[in-house]
PDB file of C-alpha atoms in Angstrom:
ATOM      1  CA  MET A 352      70.590 156.533  44.651  1.00  0.00           C
ATOM      2  CA  LYS A 353      73.120 154.696  43.072  1.00  0.00           C
ATOM      3  CA  LEU A 354      75.959 153.003  44.919  1.00  0.00           C
ATOM      4  CA  ILE A 355      79.416 153.396  43.926  1.00  0.00           C
ATOM      5  CA  ASN A 356      81.833 150.339  43.883  1.00  0.00           C
ATOM      6  CA  LYS A 357      85.553 151.606  44.536  1.00  0.00           C
ATOM      7  CA  ASP A 358      86.952 149.003  42.095  1.00  0.00           C
ATOM      8  CA  GLN A 359      84.765 151.042  39.253  1.00  0.00           C
ATOM      9  CA  ILE A 360      86.271 154.254  40.062  1.00  0.00           C
ATOM     10  CA  VAL A 361      88.652 155.241  37.268  1.00  0.00           C
ATOM     11  CA  ALA A 362      91.550 156.242  39.749  1.00  0.00           C
ATOM     12  CA  THR A 363      93.629 158.189  37.094  1.00  0.00           C
ATOM     13  CA  PHE A 364      95.891 161.303  36.790  1.00  0.00           C
ATOM     14  CA  SER A 365      95.698 162.891  33.233  1.00  0.00           C
ATOM     15  CA  ILE A 366      96.424 166.555  31.364  1.00  0.00           C
ATOM     16  CA  VAL A 367      94.724 167.632  28.726  1.00  0.00           C
ATOM     17  CA  GLY A 368      96.376 170.326  26.355  1.00  0.00           C
ATOM     18  CA  PHE A 369      96.574 172.232  23.435  1.00  0.00           C
ATOM     19  CA  ASP A 370      99.328 173.989  21.043  1.00  0.00           C
ATOM     20  CA  PRO A 371      98.399 176.903  20.014  1.00  0.00           C
ATOM     21  CA  LYS A 372     100.712 176.698  16.991  1.00  0.00           C
ATOM     22  CA  THR A 373      99.874 173.349  15.850  1.00  0.00           C
ATOM     23  CA  LYS A 374      96.213 173.303  16.992  1.00  0.00           C
ATOM     24  CA  GLU A 375      96.390 170.028  18.016  1.00  0.00           C
ATOM     25  CA  LEU A 376      94.686 169.159  20.847  1.00  0.00           C
ATOM     26  CA  GLY A 377      94.895 166.122  23.069  1.00  0.00           C
ATOM     27  CA  ILE A 378      95.111 163.945  26.700  1.00  0.00           C
ATOM     28  CA  ALA A 379      97.715 161.661  27.931  1.00  0.00           C
ATOM     29  CA  VAL A 380      96.199 159.753  31.108  1.00  0.00           C
ATOM     30  CA  GLN A 381      97.645 157.072  33.133  1.00  0.00           C
ATOM     31  CA  SER A 382      95.470 154.748  35.879  1.00  0.00           C
ATOM     32  CA  LYS A 383      95.082 151.443  37.651  1.00  0.00           C
ATOM     33  CA  PHE A 384      92.511 150.634  35.787  1.00  0.00           C
ATOM     34  CA  LEU A 385      92.139 148.304  32.784  1.00  0.00           C
ATOM     35  CA  GLY A 386      92.087 150.102  29.285  1.00  0.00           C
ATOM     36  CA  VAL A 387      92.159 153.648  30.562  1.00  0.00           C
ATOM     37  CA  GLY A 388      92.265 154.953  27.006  1.00  0.00           C
ATOM     38  CA  ALA A 389      88.959 153.311  25.781  1.00  0.00           C
ATOM     39  CA  VAL A 390      86.874 155.581  28.906  1.00  0.00           C
ATOM     40  CA  VAL A 391      89.024 158.780  29.567  1.00  0.00           C
ATOM     41  CA  PRO A 392      90.097 160.628  26.440  1.00  0.00           C
ATOM     42  CA  TRP A 393      88.030 162.438  24.177  1.00  0.00           C
ATOM     43  CA  ALA A 394      88.922 164.937  21.739  1.00  0.00           C
ATOM     44  CA  LYS A 395      87.871 166.329  18.170  1.00  0.00           C
ATOM     45  CA  ALA A 396      90.217 168.400  15.922  1.00  0.00           C
ATOM     46  CA  GLY A 397      89.136 171.873  15.835  1.00  0.00           C
ATOM     47  CA  VAL A 398      86.747 171.873  18.780  1.00  0.00           C
ATOM     48  CA  GLY A 399      88.466 171.036  21.881  1.00  0.00           C
ATOM     49  CA  ALA A 400      89.458 167.488  24.506  1.00  0.00           C
ATOM     50  CA  VAL A 401      88.016 166.401  27.524  1.00  0.00           C
ATOM     51  CA  ALA A 402      88.991 163.953  30.022  1.00  0.00           C
ATOM     52  CA  THR A 403      86.526 161.940  32.227  1.00  0.00           C
ATOM     53  CA  GLN A 404      87.247 160.069  34.911  1.00  0.00           C
ATOM     54  CA  SER A 405      86.523 159.252  38.789  1.00  0.00           C
ATOM     55  CA  PHE A 406      83.482 157.710  38.527  1.00  0.00           C
ATOM     56  CA  ALA A 407      83.350 158.700  34.914  1.00  0.00           C
ATOM     57  CA  ASN A 408      81.026 159.668  33.130  1.00  0.00           C
ATOM     58  CA  THR A 409      81.710 158.693  29.534  1.00  0.00           C
ATOM     59  CA  SER A 410      78.719 161.317  28.093  1.00  0.00           C
ATOM     60  CA  TYR A 411      80.916 164.051  29.392  1.00  0.00           C
ATOM     61  CA  GLY A 412      83.083 163.182  25.847  1.00  0.00           C
ATOM     62  CA  PRO A 413      81.276 163.285  23.015  1.00  0.00           C
ATOM     63  CA  ASN A 414      78.610 165.926  25.120  1.00  0.00           C
ATOM     64  CA  GLY A 415      81.068 167.924  25.774  1.00  0.00           C
ATOM     65  CA  LEU A 416      82.615 168.088  22.481  1.00  0.00           C
ATOM     66  CA  GLU A 417      79.205 168.560  21.116  1.00  0.00           C
ATOM     67  CA  LEU A 418      78.949 171.721  23.531  1.00  0.00           C
ATOM     68  CA  MET A 419      82.417 173.327  22.278  1.00  0.00           C
ATOM     69  CA  ALA A 420      81.778 172.841  18.401  1.00  0.00           C
ATOM     70  CA  ASN A 421      78.476 175.021  19.166  1.00  0.00           C
ATOM     71  CA  GLY A 422      80.590 177.639  20.617  1.00  0.00           C
ATOM     72  CA  LYS A 423      80.797 176.915  24.452  1.00  0.00           C
ATOM     73  CA  SER A 424      84.077 177.716  25.950  1.00  0.00           C
ATOM     74  CA  ALA A 425      85.438 175.057  28.140  1.00  0.00           C
ATOM     75  CA  GLN A 426      84.322 176.342  31.564  1.00  0.00           C
ATOM     76  CA  GLU A 427      80.844 177.253  30.053  1.00  0.00           C
ATOM     77  CA  THR A 428      80.942 173.404  28.808  1.00  0.00           C
ATOM     78  CA  MET A 429      82.056 172.359  32.064  1.00  0.00           C
ATOM     79  CA  ASP A 430      79.619 174.194  33.775  1.00  0.00           C
ATOM     80  CA  LEU A 431      76.578 172.659  31.513  1.00  0.00           C
ATOM     81  CA  LEU A 432      77.638 168.743  32.299  1.00  0.00           C
ATOM     82  CA  VAL A 433      78.478 169.387  35.914  1.00  0.00           C
ATOM     83  CA  GLU A 434      75.121 171.459  36.179  1.00  0.00           C
ATOM     84  CA  LYS A 435      72.928 168.239  34.175  1.00  0.00           C
ATOM     85  CA  ASP A 436      74.727 165.446  36.430  1.00  0.00           C
ATOM     86  CA  ASP A 437      72.907 164.204  39.407  1.00  0.00           C
ATOM     87  CA  GLU A 438      76.139 162.440  40.510  1.00  0.00           C
ATOM     88  CA  LYS A 439      78.629 165.292  39.830  1.00  0.00           C
ATOM     89  CA  ARG A 440      79.995 165.082  43.596  1.00  0.00           C
ATOM     90  CA  SER A 441      81.985 161.559  42.206  1.00  0.00           C
ATOM     91  CA  ARG A 442      82.784 162.756  38.901  1.00  0.00           C
ATOM     92  CA  GLN A 443      86.347 164.415  37.817  1.00  0.00           C
ATOM     93  CA  ALA A 444      86.704 166.209  34.454  1.00  0.00           C
ATOM     94  CA  GLY A 445      89.350 168.357  32.580  1.00  0.00           C
ATOM     95  CA  ILE A 446      88.726 170.231  29.378  1.00  0.00           C
ATOM     96  CA  VAL A 447      90.508 172.453  27.098  1.00  0.00           C
ATOM     97  CA  ASP A 448      88.669 174.045  23.867  1.00  0.00           C
ATOM     98  CA  ALA A 449      90.227 174.910  20.404  1.00  0.00           C
ATOM     99  CA  ASN A 450      91.363 178.520  21.757  1.00  0.00           C
ATOM    100  CA  GLY A 451      93.117 177.382  24.638  1.00  0.00           C
ATOM    101  CA  ASN A 452      90.756 177.918  27.529  1.00  0.00           C
ATOM    102  CA  SER A 453      90.793 175.506  30.006  1.00  0.00           C
ATOM    103  CA  ALA A 454      88.226 174.014  32.884  1.00  0.00           C
ATOM    104  CA  THR A 455      89.064 171.254  35.626  1.00  0.00           C
ATOM    105  CA  PHE A 456      86.549 169.930  38.087  1.00  0.00           C
ATOM    106  CA  THR A 457      86.822 167.858  41.229  1.00  0.00           C
ATOM    107  CA  GLY A 458      83.316 166.553  43.345  1.00  0.00           C
ATOM    108  CA  SER A 459      83.202 166.896  46.892  1.00  0.00           C
ATOM    109  CA  ASP A 460      83.500 162.965  46.759  1.00  0.00           C
ATOM    110  CA  CYS A 461      85.966 162.305  45.183  1.00  0.00           C
ATOM    111  CA  TYR A 462      88.614 159.998  47.107  1.00  0.00           C
ATOM    112  CA  ASN A 463      91.746 161.602  48.386  1.00  0.00           C
ATOM    113  CA  TRP A 464      93.781 162.969  47.665  1.00  0.00           C
ATOM    114  CA  ALA A 465      91.711 164.723  44.213  1.00  0.00           C
ATOM    115  CA  GLY A 466      92.304 167.818  42.759  1.00  0.00           C
ATOM    116  CA  GLY A 467      93.437 169.717  39.527  1.00  0.00           C
ATOM    117  CA  ILE A 468      94.925 172.593  38.152  1.00  0.00           C
ATOM    118  CA  ALA A 469      94.058 174.399  35.034  1.00  0.00           C
ATOM    119  CA  GLY A 470      95.961 177.312  33.085  1.00  0.00           C
ATOM    120  CA  PRO A 471      96.004 178.448  29.192  1.00  0.00           C
ATOM    121  CA  ASN A 472      95.891 175.559  26.960  1.00  0.00           C
ATOM    122  CA  PHE A 473      96.183 172.700  29.610  1.00  0.00           C
ATOM    123  CA  ALA A 474      93.752 171.085  32.690  1.00  0.00           C
ATOM    124  CA  ALA A 475      95.723 168.547  35.013  1.00  0.00           C
ATOM    125  CA  GLN A 476      93.972 166.492  37.422  1.00  0.00           C
ATOM    126  CA  GLY A 477      93.762 163.402  39.258  1.00  0.00           C
ATOM    127  CA  ASN A 478      92.521 161.324  42.046  1.00  0.00           C
ATOM    128  CA  ILE A 479      93.402 158.543  44.644  1.00  0.00           C
ATOM    129  CA  LEU A 480      96.768 159.965  44.477  1.00  0.00           C
ATOM    130  CA  VAL A 481      99.522 159.821  46.694  1.00  0.00           C
ATOM    131  CA  SER A 482      99.536 163.843  47.137  1.00  0.00           C
ATOM    132  CA  GLU A 483      98.892 167.017  44.985  1.00  0.00           C
ATOM    133  CA  LYS A 484     102.800 167.103  43.694  1.00  0.00           C
ATOM    134  CA  THR A 485     101.565 164.466  40.971  1.00  0.00           C
ATOM    135  CA  VAL A 486      98.759 167.362  39.668  1.00  0.00           C
ATOM    136  CA  GLU A 487     101.371 170.172  40.407  1.00  0.00           C
ATOM    137  CA  MET A 488     104.311 168.434  38.594  1.00  0.00           C
ATOM    138  CA  MET A 489     102.368 167.714  35.573  1.00  0.00           C
ATOM    139  CA  ALA A 490     100.973 171.231  35.385  1.00  0.00           C
ATOM    140  CA  GLU A 491     104.614 172.339  35.987  1.00  0.00           C
ATOM    141  CA  THR A 492     106.295 170.348  33.767  1.00  0.00           C
ATOM    142  CA  PHE A 493     103.688 170.968  30.664  1.00  0.00           C
ATOM    143  CA  ASN A 494     104.559 174.867  30.946  1.00  0.00           C
ATOM    144  CA  ASN A 495     107.891 174.295  31.369  1.00  0.00           C
ATOM    145  CA  SER A 496     108.738 171.603  28.248  1.00  0.00           C
ATOM    146  CA  GLU A 497     108.900 172.443  24.494  1.00  0.00           C
ATOM    147  CA  GLY A 498     108.610 170.607  21.283  1.00  0.00           C
ATOM    148  CA  GLU A 499     105.117 168.610  19.901  1.00  0.00           C
ATOM    149  CA  LEU A 500     102.327 168.290  22.438  1.00  0.00           C
ATOM    150  CA  SER A 501     102.409 164.952  22.453  1.00  0.00           C
ATOM    151  CA  VAL A 502     106.065 165.139  23.776  1.00  0.00           C
ATOM    152  CA  ARG A 503     104.619 167.539  26.365  1.00  0.00           C
ATOM    153  CA  LEU A 504     102.061 165.356  27.541  1.00  0.00           C
ATOM    154  CA  LEU A 505     103.605 162.437  28.101  1.00  0.00           C
ATOM    155  CA  SER A 506     106.416 164.450  29.802  1.00  0.00           C
ATOM    156  CA  ALA A 507     103.738 166.066  32.154  1.00  0.00           C
ATOM    157  CA  LEU A 508     102.508 162.354  32.765  1.00  0.00           C
ATOM    158  CA  ASP A 509     105.791 161.010  33.734  1.00  0.00           C
ATOM    159  CA  ALA A 510     106.851 163.817  35.648  1.00  0.00           C
ATOM    160  CA  GLY A 511     103.624 163.169  37.375  1.00  0.00           C
ATOM    161  CA  GLN A 512     104.220 159.471  37.742  1.00  0.00           C
ATOM    162  CA  SER A 513     107.749 160.410  39.601  1.00  0.00           C
ATOM    163  CA  ALA A 514     106.031 162.744  42.143  1.00  0.00           C
ATOM    164  CA  GLY A 515     103.697 159.697  43.082  1.00  0.00           C
ATOM    165  CA  GLY A 516     101.040 159.187  41.064  1.00  0.00           C
ATOM    166  CA  ASP A 517      98.183 156.736  41.711  1.00  0.00           C
ATOM    167  CA  SER A 518      98.466 155.443  45.049  1.00  0.00           C
ATOM    168  CA  ARG A 519      96.693 152.476  43.926  1.00  0.00           C
ATOM    169  CA  GLY A 520      99.256 151.451  41.720  1.00  0.00           C
ATOM    170  CA  LYS A 521      99.826 151.421  37.969  1.00  0.00           C
ATOM    171  CA  GLN A 522      98.055 149.537  35.210  1.00  0.00           C
ATOM    172  CA  SER A 523      97.402 151.460  31.757  1.00  0.00           C
ATOM    173  CA  ALA A 524      97.882 154.786  30.339  1.00  0.00           C
ATOM    174  CA  ALA A 525      96.876 156.201  26.941  1.00  0.00           C
ATOM    175  CA  LEU A 526      97.869 159.077  24.336  1.00  0.00           C
ATOM    176  CA  LEU A 527      95.375 161.090  22.161  1.00  0.00           C
ATOM    177  CA  ILE A 528      96.085 163.598  19.723  1.00  0.00           C
ATOM    178  CA  VAL A 529      93.906 164.951  16.874  1.00  0.00           C
ATOM    179  CA  LYS A 530      94.912 167.730  14.382  1.00  0.00           C
ATOM    180  CA  GLU A 531      92.976 168.010  10.985  1.00  0.00           C
ATOM    181  CA  GLN A 532      94.031 165.701   8.544  1.00  0.00           C
ATOM    182  CA  GLY A 533      96.261 164.673  10.765  1.00  0.00           C
ATOM    183  CA  GLY A 534      95.697 160.742  10.595  1.00  0.00           C
ATOM    184  CA  TYR A 535      97.157 158.163   8.378  1.00  0.00           C
ATOM    185  CA  GLY A 536      96.907 159.000   4.938  1.00  0.00           C
ATOM    186  CA  GLY A 537      95.512 162.184   5.930  1.00  0.00           C
ATOM    187  CA  PHE A 538      91.625 160.766   5.498  1.00  0.00           C
ATOM    188  CA  ASN A 539      90.905 161.681   9.509  1.00  0.00           C
ATOM    189  CA  ASP A 540      91.804 163.687  12.330  1.00  0.00           C
ATOM    190  CA  ARG A 541      93.050 161.081  14.770  1.00  0.00           C
ATOM    191  CA  TYR A 542      96.598 161.837  14.607  1.00  0.00           C
ATOM    192  CA  ILE A 543      98.370 159.579  17.721  1.00  0.00           C
ATOM    193  CA  ASP A 544      95.965 157.333  19.173  1.00  0.00           C
ATOM    194  CA  LEU A 545      98.229 154.963  21.514  1.00  0.00           C
ATOM    195  CA  ARG A 546      97.169 152.588  24.546  1.00  0.00           C
ATOM    196  CA  VAL A 547      98.584 150.223  27.026  1.00  0.00           C
ATOM    197  CA  ASP A 548      95.709 148.327  28.710  1.00  0.00           C
ATOM    198  CA  ASP A 549      97.869 146.361  30.794  1.00  0.00           C
ATOM    199  CA  HIS A 550     101.363 146.673  31.785  1.00  0.00           C
ATOM    200  CA  PRO A 551     103.651 147.064  34.973  1.00  0.00           C
ATOM    201  CA  GLU A 552     104.975 150.339  33.854  1.00  0.00           C
ATOM    202  CA  PRO A 553     102.739 151.752  31.659  1.00  0.00           C
ATOM    203  CA  ILE A 554     103.963 155.045  31.174  1.00  0.00           C
ATOM    204  CA  LYS A 555     107.384 153.518  29.873  1.00  0.00           C
ATOM    205  CA  GLU A 556     105.620 151.636  27.638  1.00  0.00           C
ATOM    206  CA  LEU A 557     103.523 154.087  26.150  1.00  0.00           C
ATOM    207  CA  ILE A 558     106.664 156.391  25.861  1.00  0.00           C
ATOM    208  CA  ARG A 559     108.551 153.720  23.806  1.00  0.00           C
ATOM    209  CA  LEU A 560     105.252 153.048  21.426  1.00  0.00           C
ATOM    210  CA  HIS A 561     104.850 156.719  20.660  1.00  0.00           C
ATOM    211  CA  LYS A 562     108.698 156.565  19.716  1.00  0.00           C
ATOM    212  CA  LEU A 563     107.708 153.948  17.440  1.00  0.00           C
ATOM    213  CA  GLN A 564     104.791 155.779  16.191  1.00  0.00           C
ATOM    214  CA  GLN A 565     107.019 159.040  15.165  1.00  0.00           C
ATOM    215  CA  LEU A 566     109.457 156.665  13.545  1.00  0.00           C
ATOM    216  CA  TYR A 567     106.645 155.337  11.537  1.00  0.00           C
ATOM    217  CA  PHE A 568     104.652 158.024  10.485  1.00  0.00           C
ATOM    218  CA  SER A 569     106.577 161.288  10.824  1.00  0.00           C
ATOM    219  CA  LYS A 570     107.473 163.181   7.722  1.00  0.00           C
ATOM    220  CA  THR A 571     111.300 163.052   7.254  1.00  0.00           C
ATOM    221  CA  LYS A 572     112.929 166.422   8.423  1.00  0.00           C
ATOM    222  CA  SER A 573     114.574 168.099   5.942  1.00  0.00           C
ATOM    223  CA  ASN A 574     118.351 167.865   7.089  1.00  0.00           C
ATOM    224  CA  HIS A 575     117.763 163.424   7.470  1.00  0.00           C
ATOM    225  CA  ILE A 576     117.745 163.359   3.768  1.00  0.00           C
ATOM    226  CA  LEU A 577     120.748 161.283   2.850  1.00  0.00           C
ATOM    227  CA  GLY A 578     121.672 160.345  -0.630  1.00  0.00           C
ATOM    228  CA  ILE A 579     122.533 157.073  -1.241  1.00  0.00           C
ATOM    229  CA  LYS A 580     126.304 156.688  -2.416  1.00  0.00           C
ATOM    230  CA  GLY A 581     129.614 156.454  -1.177  1.00  0.00           C
ATOM    231  CA  GLU A 582     129.977 155.127   2.580  1.00  0.00           C
ATOM    232  CA  ILE A 583     125.928 155.091   3.014  1.00  0.00           C
ATOM    233  CA  ARG A 584     125.805 152.983  -0.370  1.00  0.00           C
ATOM    234  CA  VAL A 585     128.292 150.882   0.953  1.00  0.00           C
ATOM    235  CA  GLN A 586     126.498 150.551   4.110  1.00  0.00           C
ATOM    236  CA  LEU A 587     123.087 150.059   2.369  1.00  0.00           C
ATOM    237  CA  ILE A 588     124.126 147.043   0.740  1.00  0.00           C
ATOM    238  CA  SER A 589     125.709 145.339   3.108  1.00  0.00           C
ATOM    239  CA  ILE A 590     122.494 145.446   5.367  1.00  0.00           C
ATOM    240  CA  LEU A 591     120.179 144.758   2.700  1.00  0.00           C
ATOM    241  CA  SER A 592     122.402 141.641   2.220  1.00  0.00           C
ATOM    242  CA  GLN A 593     122.237 140.862   5.789  1.00  0.00           C
ATOM    243  CA  MET A 594     118.347 141.408   5.837  1.00  0.00           C
ATOM    244  CA  GLY A 595     117.871 138.809   2.960  1.00  0.00           C
ATOM    245  CA  TYR A 596     116.634 142.002   0.359  1.00  0.00           C
ATOM    246  CA  LEU A 597     119.602 141.206  -1.634  1.00  0.00           C
ATOM    247  CA  SER A 598     121.460 138.343  -2.461  1.00  0.00           C
ATOM    248  CA  THR A 599     124.859 139.203  -3.598  1.00  0.00           C
ATOM    249  CA  THR A 600     126.773 142.509  -2.943  1.00  0.00           C
ATOM    250  CA  ASP A 601     127.388 143.498  -6.531  1.00  0.00           C
ATOM    251  CA  VAL A 602     124.089 145.388  -7.453  1.00  0.00           C
ATOM    252  CA  SER A 603     123.363 148.174  -9.846  1.00  0.00           C
ATOM    253  CA  ASP A 604     121.682 151.372  -8.340  1.00  0.00           C
ATOM    254  CA  GLU A 605     118.319 149.799  -9.802  1.00  0.00           C
ATOM    255  CA  GLN A 606     118.509 146.792  -7.900  1.00  0.00           C
ATOM    256  CA  LEU A 607     119.487 148.263  -4.730  1.00  0.00           C
ATOM    257  CA  ASN A 608     116.369 151.180  -5.151  1.00  0.00           C
ATOM    258  CA  ARG A 609     114.029 148.102  -5.467  1.00  0.00           C
ATOM    259  CA  ALA A 610     115.344 146.323  -2.753  1.00  0.00           C
ATOM    260  CA  LEU A 611     115.498 149.538  -0.709  1.00  0.00           C
ATOM    261  CA  LYS A 612     111.790 149.763  -1.628  1.00  0.00           C
ATOM    262  CA  THR A 613     110.837 146.781  -1.149  1.00  0.00           C
ATOM    263  CA  PHE A 614     112.238 146.896   2.548  1.00  0.00           C
ATOM    264  CA  ILE A 615     110.195 150.201   3.327  1.00  0.00           C
ATOM    265  CA  HIS A 616     107.219 148.574   2.658  1.00  0.00           C
ATOM    266  CA  THR A 617     107.343 145.739   4.389  1.00  0.00           C
ATOM    267  CA  GLU A 618     108.326 147.557   7.080  1.00  0.00           C
ATOM    268  CA  ASN A 619     105.472 150.205   6.711  1.00  0.00           C
ATOM    269  CA  PHE A 620     107.636 153.181   6.466  1.00  0.00           C
ATOM    270  CA  GLU A 621     105.809 154.659   3.224  1.00  0.00           C
ATOM    271  CA  GLU A 622     105.636 157.972   5.074  1.00  0.00           C
ATOM    272  CA  ARG A 623     109.126 158.216   4.604  1.00  0.00           C
ATOM    273  CA  ASP A 624     109.815 156.443   1.060  1.00  0.00           C
ATOM    274  CA  LEU A 625     112.083 159.757  -0.388  1.00  0.00           C
ATOM    275  CA  GLY A 626     112.025 157.572  -3.529  1.00  0.00           C
ATOM    276  CA  VAL A 627     114.963 156.971  -5.879  1.00  0.00           C
ATOM    277  CA  GLY A 628     118.456 157.427  -4.486  1.00  0.00           C
ATOM    278  CA  ARG A 629     117.688 158.759  -1.175  1.00  0.00           C
ATOM    279  CA  ILE A 630     117.164 157.141   2.278  1.00  0.00           C
ATOM    280  CA  ASP A 631     115.729 158.687   5.567  1.00  0.00           C
ATOM    281  CA  LYS A 632     118.899 158.832   7.897  1.00  0.00           C
ATOM    282  CA  GLU A 633     116.153 157.508  10.714  1.00  0.00           C
ATOM    283  CA  VAL A 634     115.180 154.460   8.598  1.00  0.00           C
ATOM    284  CA  LEU A 635     118.746 153.538   8.099  1.00  0.00           C
ATOM    285  CA  GLU A 636     119.657 154.021  11.667  1.00  0.00           C
ATOM    286  CA  PHE A 637     116.765 151.558  12.745  1.00  0.00           C
ATOM    287  CA  MET A 638     118.267 148.924   9.709  1.00  0.00           C
ATOM    288  CA  LYS A 639     121.305 149.426  11.122  1.00  0.00           C
ATOM    289  CA  GLY A 640     119.572 148.749  14.502  1.00  0.00           C
ATOM    290  CA  ILE A 641     118.094 145.314  13.186  1.00  0.00           C
ATOM    291  CA  VAL A 642     121.109 143.779  11.974  1.00  0.00           C
ATOM    292  CA  LYS A 643     123.087 145.081  15.252  1.00  0.00           C
ATOM    293  CA  ASN A 644     120.607 143.073  17.259  1.00  0.00           C
ATOM    294  CA  ARG A 645     120.792 140.131  14.851  1.00  0.00           C
ATOM    295  CA  HIS A 646     124.465 139.260  16.112  1.00  0.00           C
TER     296      HIS A 646
END
């Protein structure tokens, strides 16, 4: 029999979710464990998502996704994974399939408090927690929140921490969201893949990184398209001059658009490049923030 070192246990709480409107699948997780994002979350667009934790068996990830790709439901997948695992009493996992079916499993040897809640489109679970309130708040928050799946998962994770979280403390967190052609440039399905490997407030840091990810890679909202004219043009010239992209404030439209394009590509805002004569409101606010922080 293999001896289990308590220091190797992924003392964790996580929530796995599915959005039936966007077809996004994902996992949010926090743990007193270095680099939890390299162990717990697994997902494949159009197939499902898996969180494997406690004395984590990382084969649950790829094997679970393969089973769901072959037509097994979340519960059928969980049953098959656990059935073949000689150390199932020390495992914990959550699964959601691409139809919104869910399953959660907690082995009898997981350290208390340990348990999970599964419902339509989600599975929340945790081990070595302060109490069951962490899992209950994750489930409640997910069910009662709106917006993108990433926001709902992060809100649920944050609520779980506020309810007590991991009894051993905080160290790392991760967010993984997949959707078909959701990756950079549409070349893969990895829509959001963010990790905080070692931080005193990993969930808060993960939320900060998520906001940056949305700023850099989300598409421009239709009501955020601004024409570069009047006061906006004056502001933009001033900002670009202060940032060193323009050497004078007396510039033509062509010079202004060229300077703005240089800034956009320098700062990796290609997804928000609206072309000649237009600017994304969020990009403009970002630029104002840079100038403000310099003074």
